[in-house]
Amino acid sequence: MSWERRGIAVAAATPLGVVVVHALATLQTALLGTELSAAATLALPVLAAGLACWFRPSWWAGASGALLVAGGLAALGILSLGALPLLLLLGALLGALAKRIGAALPASVDSAWQRSRAKTIAWSLLALFAVFQVTRLSTFMAEHEQSWGST
């Protein structure tokens, strides 16, 4: 699988993972009254899983990337230990989804870098910006005190 194909697949799957982790954290807060962790902190392991899946799109890479970052944040006391199983599962699902999306893309995606480097760079930057925007807005929707994500 070419790196262009992996990049498109991860750019499509990562925002979904961020929104899902924030939705589940919001549901837990509403149902149990206990907050899992800060919404911005929950997004970091999902973004790490997306980055790991860009190198190798598989459920194992996604789970490993999410667990590595989530475990480090939990060891530092920034993330609660109760979030680890949720983030591990979401990382695995993100990896599996990225692999499926990558396999479904047309063959014309491959070798886009050789055809037009400027277009490939522009689309890659636009995809990174879109992932950032979805993460920012999802963080604000999950935690209204995070005013930096509101505009």
Tab-separated table of C-alpha atoms in Angstrom:
chain	number	residue	atom	x	y	z
A	1	MET	CA	0.000	0.000	0.000
A	2	SER	CA	1.495	3.350	-1.057
A	3	TRP	CA	2.067	6.139	1.426
A	4	GLU	CA	-0.446	8.318	-0.419
A	5	ARG	CA	-3.125	5.657	0.021
A	6	ARG	CA	-2.243	5.227	3.715
A	7	GLY	CA	-2.346	8.985	4.258
A	8	ILE	CA	-5.815	9.368	2.764
A	9	ALA	CA	-7.113	6.422	4.774
A	10	VAL	CA	-5.732	7.773	8.043
A	11	ALA	CA	-6.972	11.309	7.298
A	12	ALA	CA	-10.468	9.866	6.850
A	13	ALA	CA	-10.413	7.567	9.895
A	14	THR	CA	-8.712	9.765	12.518
A	15	PRO	CA	-11.399	12.483	12.843
A	16	LEU	CA	-14.001	9.774	13.326
A	17	GLY	CA	-11.923	8.273	16.143
A	18	VAL	CA	-11.562	11.671	17.826
A	19	VAL	CA	-15.301	12.339	17.690
A	20	VAL	CA	-16.111	8.852	19.008
A	21	VAL	CA	-13.735	9.134	21.984
A	22	HIS	CA	-15.208	12.501	22.916
A	23	ALA	CA	-18.765	11.212	22.520
A	24	LEU	CA	-18.062	8.239	24.772
A	25	ALA	CA	-16.396	10.469	27.367
A	26	THR	CA	-19.415	12.790	27.314
A	27	LEU	CA	-21.779	9.849	27.719
A	28	GLN	CA	-19.800	8.547	30.681
A	29	THR	CA	-19.870	11.952	32.321
A	30	ALA	CA	-23.636	12.251	31.777
A	31	LEU	CA	-24.449	8.731	32.970
A	32	LEU	CA	-22.010	8.208	35.830
A	33	GLY	CA	-21.278	11.770	36.840
A	34	THR	CA	-17.531	11.137	36.761
A	35	GLU	CA	-15.313	12.727	34.186
A	36	LEU	CA	-12.975	10.326	32.377
A	37	SER	CA	-10.236	12.874	31.613
A	38	ALA	CA	-9.884	16.200	29.906
A	39	ALA	CA	-11.194	16.086	26.348
A	40	ALA	CA	-7.963	17.423	24.863
A	41	THR	CA	-5.993	14.719	26.666
A	42	LEU	CA	-8.263	11.990	25.303
A	43	ALA	CA	-7.598	13.112	21.731
A	44	LEU	CA	-3.810	12.648	21.961
A	45	PRO	CA	-3.766	8.814	21.977
A	46	VAL	CA	-6.251	8.723	19.085
A	47	LEU	CA	-4.040	11.057	17.064
A	48	ALA	CA	-1.032	8.862	17.919
A	49	ALA	CA	-2.955	5.824	16.706
A	50	GLY	CA	-3.639	7.652	13.447
A	51	LEU	CA	0.036	8.431	13.041
A	52	ALA	CA	0.982	4.807	13.739
A	53	CYS	CA	-1.561	3.646	11.165
A	54	TRP	CA	-0.025	5.942	8.570
A	55	PHE	CA	3.198	3.932	8.862
A	56	ARG	CA	1.410	0.575	8.920
A	57	PRO	CA	-2.386	0.479	8.635
A	58	SER	CA	-3.530	-2.376	10.851
A	59	TRP	CA	-5.512	-2.822	14.041
A	60	TRP	CA	-2.303	-3.755	15.835
A	61	ALA	CA	-0.504	-0.523	14.862
A	62	GLY	CA	-3.481	1.586	15.914
A	63	ALA	CA	-3.823	-0.178	19.261
A	64	SER	CA	-0.074	0.026	19.921
A	65	GLY	CA	0.115	3.736	19.090
A	66	ALA	CA	-2.870	4.576	21.292
A	67	LEU	CA	-1.652	2.404	24.164
A	68	LEU	CA	1.866	3.815	24.053
A	69	VAL	CA	0.723	7.440	24.325
A	70	ALA	CA	-2.169	6.701	26.717
A	71	GLY	CA	0.125	4.667	28.967
A	72	GLY	CA	2.662	7.488	29.046
A	73	LEU	CA	-0.026	10.038	29.891
A	74	ALA	CA	-1.417	7.735	32.601
A	75	ALA	CA	2.067	7.237	34.062
A	76	LEU	CA	2.463	11.013	34.271
A	77	GLY	CA	-0.919	11.290	35.990
A	78	ILE	CA	-2.454	13.316	33.167
A	79	LEU	CA	-4.868	10.606	31.999
A	80	SER	CA	-6.937	8.313	34.197
A	81	LEU	CA	-6.242	4.586	34.037
A	82	GLY	CA	-9.910	3.934	33.301
A	83	ALA	CA	-9.433	5.469	29.854
A	84	LEU	CA	-6.801	2.928	28.748
A	85	PRO	CA	-9.173	0.133	27.629
A	86	LEU	CA	-11.378	2.592	25.740
A	87	LEU	CA	-8.411	4.152	23.965
A	88	LEU	CA	-6.901	0.750	23.174
A	89	LEU	CA	-10.166	-0.351	21.574
A	90	LEU	CA	-10.534	2.896	19.634
A	91	GLY	CA	-6.945	2.649	18.389
A	92	ALA	CA	-7.567	-0.883	17.138
A	93	LEU	CA	-10.808	0.174	15.437
A	94	LEU	CA	-9.104	3.176	13.851
A	95	GLY	CA	-6.371	0.927	12.460
A	96	ALA	CA	-8.845	-1.575	11.062
A	97	LEU	CA	-10.926	1.210	9.508
A	98	ALA	CA	-7.865	2.858	7.952
A	99	LYS	CA	-6.845	-0.452	6.405
A	100	ARG	CA	-10.327	-0.944	4.907
A	101	ILE	CA	-10.478	2.606	3.566
A	102	GLY	CA	-7.012	2.264	2.038
A	103	ALA	CA	-7.977	-0.951	0.266
A	104	ALA	CA	-11.128	0.667	-1.153
A	105	LEU	CA	-9.352	3.639	-2.741
A	106	PRO	CA	-8.821	3.620	-6.521
A	107	ALA	CA	-5.440	2.827	-8.040
A	108	SER	CA	-5.151	6.404	-9.344
A	109	VAL	CA	-4.245	7.493	-5.796
A	110	ASP	CA	-0.958	5.603	-6.002
A	111	SER	CA	2.010	7.540	-7.364
A	112	ALA	CA	0.267	10.901	-6.964
A	113	TRP	CA	3.570	12.261	-5.672
A	114	GLN	CA	5.292	11.560	-8.989
A	115	ARG	CA	2.476	13.159	-11.019
A	116	SER	CA	2.130	16.412	-9.092
A	117	ARG	CA	4.119	17.160	-5.983
A	118	ALA	CA	2.555	20.571	-5.384
A	119	LYS	CA	-0.980	19.139	-5.426
A	120	THR	CA	0.025	16.274	-3.150
A	121	ILE	CA	1.575	18.664	-0.620
A	122	ALA	CA	-1.438	20.984	-0.769
A	123	TRP	CA	-3.935	18.149	-0.230
A	124	SER	CA	-1.827	16.691	2.576
A	125	LEU	CA	-1.727	20.030	4.379
A	126	LEU	CA	-5.464	20.434	3.883
A	127	ALA	CA	-6.057	16.963	5.371
A	128	LEU	CA	-3.886	17.787	8.408
A	129	PHE	CA	-5.773	21.036	8.865
A	130	ALA	CA	-9.101	19.170	8.682
A	131	VAL	CA	-7.983	16.676	11.338
A	132	PHE	CA	-6.897	19.568	13.563
A	133	GLN	CA	-10.204	21.392	13.064
A	134	VAL	CA	-12.320	18.328	13.888
A	135	THR	CA	-10.209	17.669	16.983
A	136	ARG	CA	-10.541	21.284	18.115
A	137	LEU	CA	-14.306	21.416	17.629
A	138	SER	CA	-14.864	17.991	19.160
A	139	THR	CA	-12.843	19.014	22.207
A	140	PHE	CA	-15.007	22.092	22.661
A	141	MET	CA	-18.241	20.108	22.240
A	142	ALA	CA	-17.126	17.568	24.854
A	143	GLU	CA	-15.854	20.171	27.300
A	144	HIS	CA	-17.421	23.621	27.020
A	145	GLU	CA	-14.851	25.188	29.340
A	146	GLN	CA	-12.252	24.732	26.576
A	147	SER	CA	-13.027	28.069	24.940
A	148	TRP	CA	-10.011	27.867	22.618
A	149	GLY	CA	-11.967	25.334	20.537
A	150	SER	CA	-15.114	27.398	20.142
A	151	THR	CA	-14.241	29.644	17.224
